[in-house]
PDB file of C-alpha atoms and ligand atoms in Angstrom:
ATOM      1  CA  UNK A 207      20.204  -3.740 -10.863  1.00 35.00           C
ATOM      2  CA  UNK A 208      18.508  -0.895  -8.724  1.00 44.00           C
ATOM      3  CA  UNK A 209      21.707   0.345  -6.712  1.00 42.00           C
ATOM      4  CA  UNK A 210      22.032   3.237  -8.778  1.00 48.00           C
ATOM      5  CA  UNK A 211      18.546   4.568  -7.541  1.00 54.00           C
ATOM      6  CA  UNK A 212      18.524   6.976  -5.537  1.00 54.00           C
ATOM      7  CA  UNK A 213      15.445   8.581  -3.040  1.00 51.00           C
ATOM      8  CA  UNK A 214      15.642  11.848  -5.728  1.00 60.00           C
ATOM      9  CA  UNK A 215      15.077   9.647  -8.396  1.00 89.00           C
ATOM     10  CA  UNK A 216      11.737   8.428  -7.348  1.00 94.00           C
ATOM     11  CA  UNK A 217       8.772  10.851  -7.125  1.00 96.00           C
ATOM     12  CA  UNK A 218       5.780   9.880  -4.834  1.00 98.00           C
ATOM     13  CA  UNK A 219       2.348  11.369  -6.372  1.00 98.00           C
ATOM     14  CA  UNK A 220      -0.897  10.573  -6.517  1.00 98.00           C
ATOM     15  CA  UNK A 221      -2.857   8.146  -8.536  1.00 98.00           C
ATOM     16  CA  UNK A 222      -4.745   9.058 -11.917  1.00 98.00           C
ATOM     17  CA  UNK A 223      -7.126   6.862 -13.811  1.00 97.00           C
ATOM     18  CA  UNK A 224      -4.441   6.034 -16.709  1.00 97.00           C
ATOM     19  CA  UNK A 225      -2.473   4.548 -14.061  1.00 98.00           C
ATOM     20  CA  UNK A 226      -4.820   1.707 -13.249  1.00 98.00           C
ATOM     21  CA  UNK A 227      -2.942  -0.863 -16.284  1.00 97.00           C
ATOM     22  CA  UNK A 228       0.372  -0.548 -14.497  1.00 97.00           C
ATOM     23  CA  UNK A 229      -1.384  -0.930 -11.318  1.00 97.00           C
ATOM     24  CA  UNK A 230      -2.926  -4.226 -12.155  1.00 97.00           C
ATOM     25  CA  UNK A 231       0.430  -5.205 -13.279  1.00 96.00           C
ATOM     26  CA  UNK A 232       2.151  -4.521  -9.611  1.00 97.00           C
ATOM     27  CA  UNK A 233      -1.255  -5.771  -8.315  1.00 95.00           C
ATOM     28  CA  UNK A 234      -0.503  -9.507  -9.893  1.00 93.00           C
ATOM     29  CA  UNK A 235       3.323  -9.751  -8.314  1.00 89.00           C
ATOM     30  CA  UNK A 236       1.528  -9.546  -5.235  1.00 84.00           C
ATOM     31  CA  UNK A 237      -0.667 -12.223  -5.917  1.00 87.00           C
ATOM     32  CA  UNK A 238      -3.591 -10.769  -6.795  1.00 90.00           C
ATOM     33  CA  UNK A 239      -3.938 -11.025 -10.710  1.00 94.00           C
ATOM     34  CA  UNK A 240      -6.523  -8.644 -11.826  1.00 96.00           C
ATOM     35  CA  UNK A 241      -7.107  -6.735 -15.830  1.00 97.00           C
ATOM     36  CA  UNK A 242      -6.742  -3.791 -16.605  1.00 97.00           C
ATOM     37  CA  UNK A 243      -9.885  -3.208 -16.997  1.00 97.00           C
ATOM     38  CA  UNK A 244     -11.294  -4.198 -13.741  1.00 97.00           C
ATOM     39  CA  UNK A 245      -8.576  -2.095 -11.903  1.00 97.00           C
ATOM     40  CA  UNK A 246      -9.505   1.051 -13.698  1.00 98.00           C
ATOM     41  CA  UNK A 247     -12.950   0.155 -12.371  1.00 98.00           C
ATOM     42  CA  UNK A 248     -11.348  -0.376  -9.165  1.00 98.00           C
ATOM     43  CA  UNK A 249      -9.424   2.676  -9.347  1.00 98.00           C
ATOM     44  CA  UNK A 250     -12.165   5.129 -10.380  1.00 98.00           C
ATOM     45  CA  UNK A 251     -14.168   3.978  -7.238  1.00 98.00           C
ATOM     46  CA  UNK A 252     -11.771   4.503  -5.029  1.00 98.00           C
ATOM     47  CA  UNK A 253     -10.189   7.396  -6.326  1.00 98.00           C
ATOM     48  CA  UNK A 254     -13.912   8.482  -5.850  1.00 98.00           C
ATOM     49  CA  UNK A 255     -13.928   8.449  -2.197  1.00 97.00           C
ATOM     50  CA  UNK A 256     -12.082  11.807  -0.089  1.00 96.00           C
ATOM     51  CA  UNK A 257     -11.326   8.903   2.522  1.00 97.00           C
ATOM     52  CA  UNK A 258      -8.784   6.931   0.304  1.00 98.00           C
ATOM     53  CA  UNK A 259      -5.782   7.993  -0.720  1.00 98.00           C
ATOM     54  CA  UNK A 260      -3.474   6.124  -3.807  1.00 98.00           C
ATOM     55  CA  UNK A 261      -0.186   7.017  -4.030  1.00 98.00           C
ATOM     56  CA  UNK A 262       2.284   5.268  -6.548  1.00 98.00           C
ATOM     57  CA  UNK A 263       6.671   5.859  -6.444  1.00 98.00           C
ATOM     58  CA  UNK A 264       7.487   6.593  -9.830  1.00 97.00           C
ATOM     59  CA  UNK A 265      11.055   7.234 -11.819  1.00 96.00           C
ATOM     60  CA  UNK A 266      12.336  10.010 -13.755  1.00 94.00           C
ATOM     61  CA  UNK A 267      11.410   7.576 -16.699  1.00 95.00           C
ATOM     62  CA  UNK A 268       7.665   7.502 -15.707  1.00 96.00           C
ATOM     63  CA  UNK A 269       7.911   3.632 -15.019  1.00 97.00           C
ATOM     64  CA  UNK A 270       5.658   2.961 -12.057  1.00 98.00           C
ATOM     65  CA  UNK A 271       7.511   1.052  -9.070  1.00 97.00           C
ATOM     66  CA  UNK A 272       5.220   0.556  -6.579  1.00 98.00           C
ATOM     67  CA  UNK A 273       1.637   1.893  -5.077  1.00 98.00           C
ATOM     68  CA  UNK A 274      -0.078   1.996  -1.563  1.00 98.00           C
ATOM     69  CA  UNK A 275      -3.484   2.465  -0.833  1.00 98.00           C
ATOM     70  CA  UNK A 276      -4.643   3.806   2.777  1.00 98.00           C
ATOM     71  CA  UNK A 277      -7.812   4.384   4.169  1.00 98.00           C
ATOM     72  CA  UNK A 278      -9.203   6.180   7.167  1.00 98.00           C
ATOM     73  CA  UNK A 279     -11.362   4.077   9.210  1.00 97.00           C
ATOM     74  CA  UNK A 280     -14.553   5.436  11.230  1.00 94.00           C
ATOM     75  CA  UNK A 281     -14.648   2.858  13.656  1.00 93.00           C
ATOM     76  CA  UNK A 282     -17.313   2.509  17.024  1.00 95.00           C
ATOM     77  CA  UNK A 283     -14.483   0.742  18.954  1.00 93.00           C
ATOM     78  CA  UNK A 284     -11.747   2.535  18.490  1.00 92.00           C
ATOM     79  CA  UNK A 285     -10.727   6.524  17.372  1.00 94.00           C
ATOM     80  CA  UNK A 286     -10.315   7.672  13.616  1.00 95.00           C
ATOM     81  CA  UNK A 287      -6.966   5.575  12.076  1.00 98.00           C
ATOM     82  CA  UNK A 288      -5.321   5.142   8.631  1.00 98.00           C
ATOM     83  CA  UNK A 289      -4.993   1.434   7.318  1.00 98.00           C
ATOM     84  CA  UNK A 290      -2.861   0.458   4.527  1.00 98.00           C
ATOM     85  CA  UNK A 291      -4.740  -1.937   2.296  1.00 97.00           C
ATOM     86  CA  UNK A 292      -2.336  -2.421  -0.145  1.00 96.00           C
ATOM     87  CA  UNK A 293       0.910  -1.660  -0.662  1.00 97.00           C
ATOM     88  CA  UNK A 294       3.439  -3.379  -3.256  1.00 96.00           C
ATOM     89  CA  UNK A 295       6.563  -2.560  -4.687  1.00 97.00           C
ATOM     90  CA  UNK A 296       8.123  -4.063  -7.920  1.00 96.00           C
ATOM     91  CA  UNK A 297      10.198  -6.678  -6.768  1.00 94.00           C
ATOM     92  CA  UNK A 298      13.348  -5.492  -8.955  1.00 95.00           C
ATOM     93  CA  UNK A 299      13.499  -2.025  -6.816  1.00 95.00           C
ATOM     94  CA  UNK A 300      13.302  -3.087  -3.718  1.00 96.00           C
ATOM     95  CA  UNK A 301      15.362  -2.415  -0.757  1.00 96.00           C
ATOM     96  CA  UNK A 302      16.218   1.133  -1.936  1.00 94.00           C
ATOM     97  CA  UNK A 303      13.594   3.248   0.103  1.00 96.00           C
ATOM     98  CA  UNK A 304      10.914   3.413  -1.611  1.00 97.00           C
ATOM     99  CA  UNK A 305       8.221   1.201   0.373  1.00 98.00           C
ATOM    100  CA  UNK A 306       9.832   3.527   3.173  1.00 98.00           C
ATOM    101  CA  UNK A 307       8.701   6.749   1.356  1.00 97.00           C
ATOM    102  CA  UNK A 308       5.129   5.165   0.574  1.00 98.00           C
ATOM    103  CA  UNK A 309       4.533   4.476   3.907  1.00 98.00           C
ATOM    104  CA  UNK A 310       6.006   7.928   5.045  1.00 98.00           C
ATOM    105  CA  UNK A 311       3.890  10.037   2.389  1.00 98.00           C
ATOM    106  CA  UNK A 312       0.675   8.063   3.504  1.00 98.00           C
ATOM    107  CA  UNK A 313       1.183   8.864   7.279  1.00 98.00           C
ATOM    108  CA  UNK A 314       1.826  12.552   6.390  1.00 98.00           C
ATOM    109  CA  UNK A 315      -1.935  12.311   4.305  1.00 98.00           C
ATOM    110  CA  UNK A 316      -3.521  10.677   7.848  1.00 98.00           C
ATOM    111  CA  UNK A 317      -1.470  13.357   9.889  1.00 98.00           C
ATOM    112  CA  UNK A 318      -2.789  15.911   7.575  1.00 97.00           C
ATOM    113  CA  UNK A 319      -6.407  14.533   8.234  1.00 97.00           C
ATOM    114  CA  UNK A 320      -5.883  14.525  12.023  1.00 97.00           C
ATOM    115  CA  UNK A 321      -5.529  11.143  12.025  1.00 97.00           C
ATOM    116  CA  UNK A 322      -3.652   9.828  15.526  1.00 95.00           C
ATOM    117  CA  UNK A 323      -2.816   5.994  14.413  1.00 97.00           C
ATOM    118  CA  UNK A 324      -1.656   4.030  11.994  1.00 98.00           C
ATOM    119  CA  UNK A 325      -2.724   0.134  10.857  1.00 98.00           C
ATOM    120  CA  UNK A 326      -1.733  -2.650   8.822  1.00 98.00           C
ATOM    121  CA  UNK A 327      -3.187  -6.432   8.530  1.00 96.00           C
ATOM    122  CA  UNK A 328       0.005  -8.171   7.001  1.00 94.00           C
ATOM    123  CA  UNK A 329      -0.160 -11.875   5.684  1.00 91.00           C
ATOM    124  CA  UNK A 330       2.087 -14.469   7.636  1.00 90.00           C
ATOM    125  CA  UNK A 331       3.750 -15.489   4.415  1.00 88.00           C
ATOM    126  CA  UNK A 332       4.761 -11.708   3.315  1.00 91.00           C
ATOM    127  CA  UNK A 333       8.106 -12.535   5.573  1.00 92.00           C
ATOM    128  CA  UNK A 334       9.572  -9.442   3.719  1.00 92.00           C
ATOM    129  CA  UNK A 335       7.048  -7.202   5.118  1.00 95.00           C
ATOM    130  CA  UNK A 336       7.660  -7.326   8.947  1.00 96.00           C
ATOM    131  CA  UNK A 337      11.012  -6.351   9.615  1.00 97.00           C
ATOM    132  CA  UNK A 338       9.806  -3.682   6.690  1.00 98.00           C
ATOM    133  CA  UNK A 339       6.963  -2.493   9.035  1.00 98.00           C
ATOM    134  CA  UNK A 340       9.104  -2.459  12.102  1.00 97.00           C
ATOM    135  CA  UNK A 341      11.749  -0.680  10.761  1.00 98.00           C
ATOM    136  CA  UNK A 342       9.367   2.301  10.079  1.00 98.00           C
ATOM    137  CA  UNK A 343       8.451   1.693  13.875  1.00 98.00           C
ATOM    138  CA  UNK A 344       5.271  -0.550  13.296  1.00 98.00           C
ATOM    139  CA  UNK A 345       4.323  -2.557  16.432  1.00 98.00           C
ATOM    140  CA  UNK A 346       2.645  -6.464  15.971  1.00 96.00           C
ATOM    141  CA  UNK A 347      -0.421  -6.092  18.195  1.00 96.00           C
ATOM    142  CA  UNK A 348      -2.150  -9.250  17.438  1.00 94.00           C
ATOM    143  CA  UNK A 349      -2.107 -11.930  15.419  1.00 94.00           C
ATOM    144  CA  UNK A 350      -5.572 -12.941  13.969  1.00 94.00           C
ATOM    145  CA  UNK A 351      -7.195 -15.253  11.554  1.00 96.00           C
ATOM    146  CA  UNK A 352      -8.701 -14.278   8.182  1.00 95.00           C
ATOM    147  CA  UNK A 353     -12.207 -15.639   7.720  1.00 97.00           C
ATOM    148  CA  UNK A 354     -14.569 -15.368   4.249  1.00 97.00           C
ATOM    149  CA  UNK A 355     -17.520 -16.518   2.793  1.00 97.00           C
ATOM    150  CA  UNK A 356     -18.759 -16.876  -0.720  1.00 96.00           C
ATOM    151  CA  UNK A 357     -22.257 -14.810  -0.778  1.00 96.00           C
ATOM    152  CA  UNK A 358     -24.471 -17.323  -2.982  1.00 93.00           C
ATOM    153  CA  UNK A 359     -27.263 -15.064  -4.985  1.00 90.00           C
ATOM    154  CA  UNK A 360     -30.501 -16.373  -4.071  1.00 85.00           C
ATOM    155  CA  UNK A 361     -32.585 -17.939  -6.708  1.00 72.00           C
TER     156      UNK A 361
HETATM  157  C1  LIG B 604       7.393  -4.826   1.864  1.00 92.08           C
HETATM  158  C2  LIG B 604       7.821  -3.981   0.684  1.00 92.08           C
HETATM  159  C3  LIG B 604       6.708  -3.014   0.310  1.00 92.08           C
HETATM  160  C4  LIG B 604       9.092  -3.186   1.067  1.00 92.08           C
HETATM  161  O1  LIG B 604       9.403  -2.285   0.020  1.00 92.08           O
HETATM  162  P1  LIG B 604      10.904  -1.776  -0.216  1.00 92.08           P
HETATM  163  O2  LIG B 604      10.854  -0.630  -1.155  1.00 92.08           O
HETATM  164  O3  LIG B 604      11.794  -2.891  -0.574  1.00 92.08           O
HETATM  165  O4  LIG B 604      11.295  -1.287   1.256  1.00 92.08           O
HETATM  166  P2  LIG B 604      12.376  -0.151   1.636  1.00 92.08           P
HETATM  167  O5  LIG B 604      13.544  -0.278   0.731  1.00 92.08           O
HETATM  168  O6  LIG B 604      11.711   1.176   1.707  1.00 92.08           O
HETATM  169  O7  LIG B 604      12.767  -0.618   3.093  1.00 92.08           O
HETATM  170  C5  LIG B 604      12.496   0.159   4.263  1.00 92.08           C
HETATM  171  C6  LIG B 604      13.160  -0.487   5.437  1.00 92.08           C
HETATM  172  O8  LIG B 604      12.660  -1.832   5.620  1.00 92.08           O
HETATM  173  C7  LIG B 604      13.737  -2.751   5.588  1.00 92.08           C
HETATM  174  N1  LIG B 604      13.374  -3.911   4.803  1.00 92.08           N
HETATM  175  C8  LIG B 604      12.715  -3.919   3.622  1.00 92.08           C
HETATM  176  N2  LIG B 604      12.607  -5.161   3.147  1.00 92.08           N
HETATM  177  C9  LIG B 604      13.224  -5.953   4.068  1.00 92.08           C
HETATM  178  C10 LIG B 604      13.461  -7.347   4.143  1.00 92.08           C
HETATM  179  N3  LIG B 604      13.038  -8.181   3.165  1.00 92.08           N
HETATM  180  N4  LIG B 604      14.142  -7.822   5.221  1.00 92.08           N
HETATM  181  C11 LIG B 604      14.574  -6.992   6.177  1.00 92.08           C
HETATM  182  N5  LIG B 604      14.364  -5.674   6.166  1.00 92.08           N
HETATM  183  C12 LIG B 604      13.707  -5.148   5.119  1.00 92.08           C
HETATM  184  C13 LIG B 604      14.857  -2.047   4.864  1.00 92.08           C
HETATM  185  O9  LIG B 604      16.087  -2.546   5.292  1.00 92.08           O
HETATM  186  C14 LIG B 604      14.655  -0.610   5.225  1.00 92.08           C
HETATM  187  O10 LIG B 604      15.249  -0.318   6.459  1.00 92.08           O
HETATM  188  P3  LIG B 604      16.481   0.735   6.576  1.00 92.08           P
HETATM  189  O11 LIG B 604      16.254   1.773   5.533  1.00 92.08           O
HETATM  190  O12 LIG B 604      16.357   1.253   7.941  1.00 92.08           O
HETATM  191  O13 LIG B 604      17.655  -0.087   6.288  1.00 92.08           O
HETATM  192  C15 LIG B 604       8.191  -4.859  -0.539  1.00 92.08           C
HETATM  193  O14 LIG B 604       9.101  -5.848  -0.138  1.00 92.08           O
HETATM  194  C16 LIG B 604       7.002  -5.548  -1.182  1.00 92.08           C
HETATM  195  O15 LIG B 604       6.325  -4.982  -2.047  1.00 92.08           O
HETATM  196  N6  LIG B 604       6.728  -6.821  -0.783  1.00 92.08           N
HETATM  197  C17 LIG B 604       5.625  -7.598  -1.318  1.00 92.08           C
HETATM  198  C18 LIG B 604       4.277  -7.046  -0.943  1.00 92.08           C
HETATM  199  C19 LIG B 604       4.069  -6.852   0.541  1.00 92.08           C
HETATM  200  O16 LIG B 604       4.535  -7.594   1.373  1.00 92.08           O
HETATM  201  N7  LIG B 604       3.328  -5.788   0.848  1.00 92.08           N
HETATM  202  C20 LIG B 604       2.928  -5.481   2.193  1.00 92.08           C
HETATM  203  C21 LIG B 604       1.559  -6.028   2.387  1.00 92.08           C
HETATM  204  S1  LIG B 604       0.885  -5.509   3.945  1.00 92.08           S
END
């Protein structure tokens, strides 16, 4: 289905507001079902912030393939980094570079910001996504547990 795409086909750009519908769409593959609506909340917030970048793979056609979203981190315990907090690609185009060129046009935005290091926190169960981040030369530092808690509002 997808071996006729080529890297030239597919055009890495930023995100715009009008994007957010597709966005949600890609957003729900991933497990993470969310409207339109919300996203475009979402989206506006983030797009908001000169810390954040959103960049989304697109075809010649304008169909939307896939989106990342990084994020330099001010942290006290270690220097300035970029973490990718999201990054999905439609699962009929994969394997034809284009999480590759995500990745690679996020770490040019954190180079660009003087940015020395690279992060990502990837679920056990996104198998797909490990020999993905080592083949663009991703490490495994740790491995670490995910805790949350429900914040009740008080009465
Ligand atoms: C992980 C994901 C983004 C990869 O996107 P993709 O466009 O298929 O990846 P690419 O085609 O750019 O692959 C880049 C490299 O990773 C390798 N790779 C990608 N998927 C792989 C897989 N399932 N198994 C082994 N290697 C894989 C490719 O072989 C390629 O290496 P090469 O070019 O040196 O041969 C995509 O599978 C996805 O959206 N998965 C679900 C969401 C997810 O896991 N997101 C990450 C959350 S942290």
């Amino acid at each position: 289905v997808t071996s006729h795409i080529r890297d030239r086909a597919i055009t890495i750009r930023t995100a715009r507001l009008d994007d957010a519908a597709r966005l949600a769409e890609l957003s729900a593959t991933l497990g993470y079902p969310v409207s339109a609506e919300v996203m475009a909340t979402r989206l506006k917030a983030v797009l908001a912030q000169s810390s954040a970048v959103v960049l989304l793979a697109e075809l010649a056609s304008g169909l939307v393939i896939g989106w990342i979203h990084g994020v330099e981190q001010e942290l006290l315990e270690s220097d300035r980094r970029c973490e990718i907090v999201g990054l999905v690609v439609d699962a009929e185009y994969r394997g034809n570079g284009t999480g590759r060129r995500l990745v690679l046009a996020t770490e040019e935005w954190a180079r660009a910001r003087g940015l020395g290091q690279m992060a990502v926190r990837s679920n056990v169960v996104r198998l797909e996504s490990h020999p993905f981040y080592e083949r663009l030369g991703y490490r495994k530092v740790k491995t670490q547990h995910a805790y949350r808690k429900a914040l009740l509002a008080t009465a």
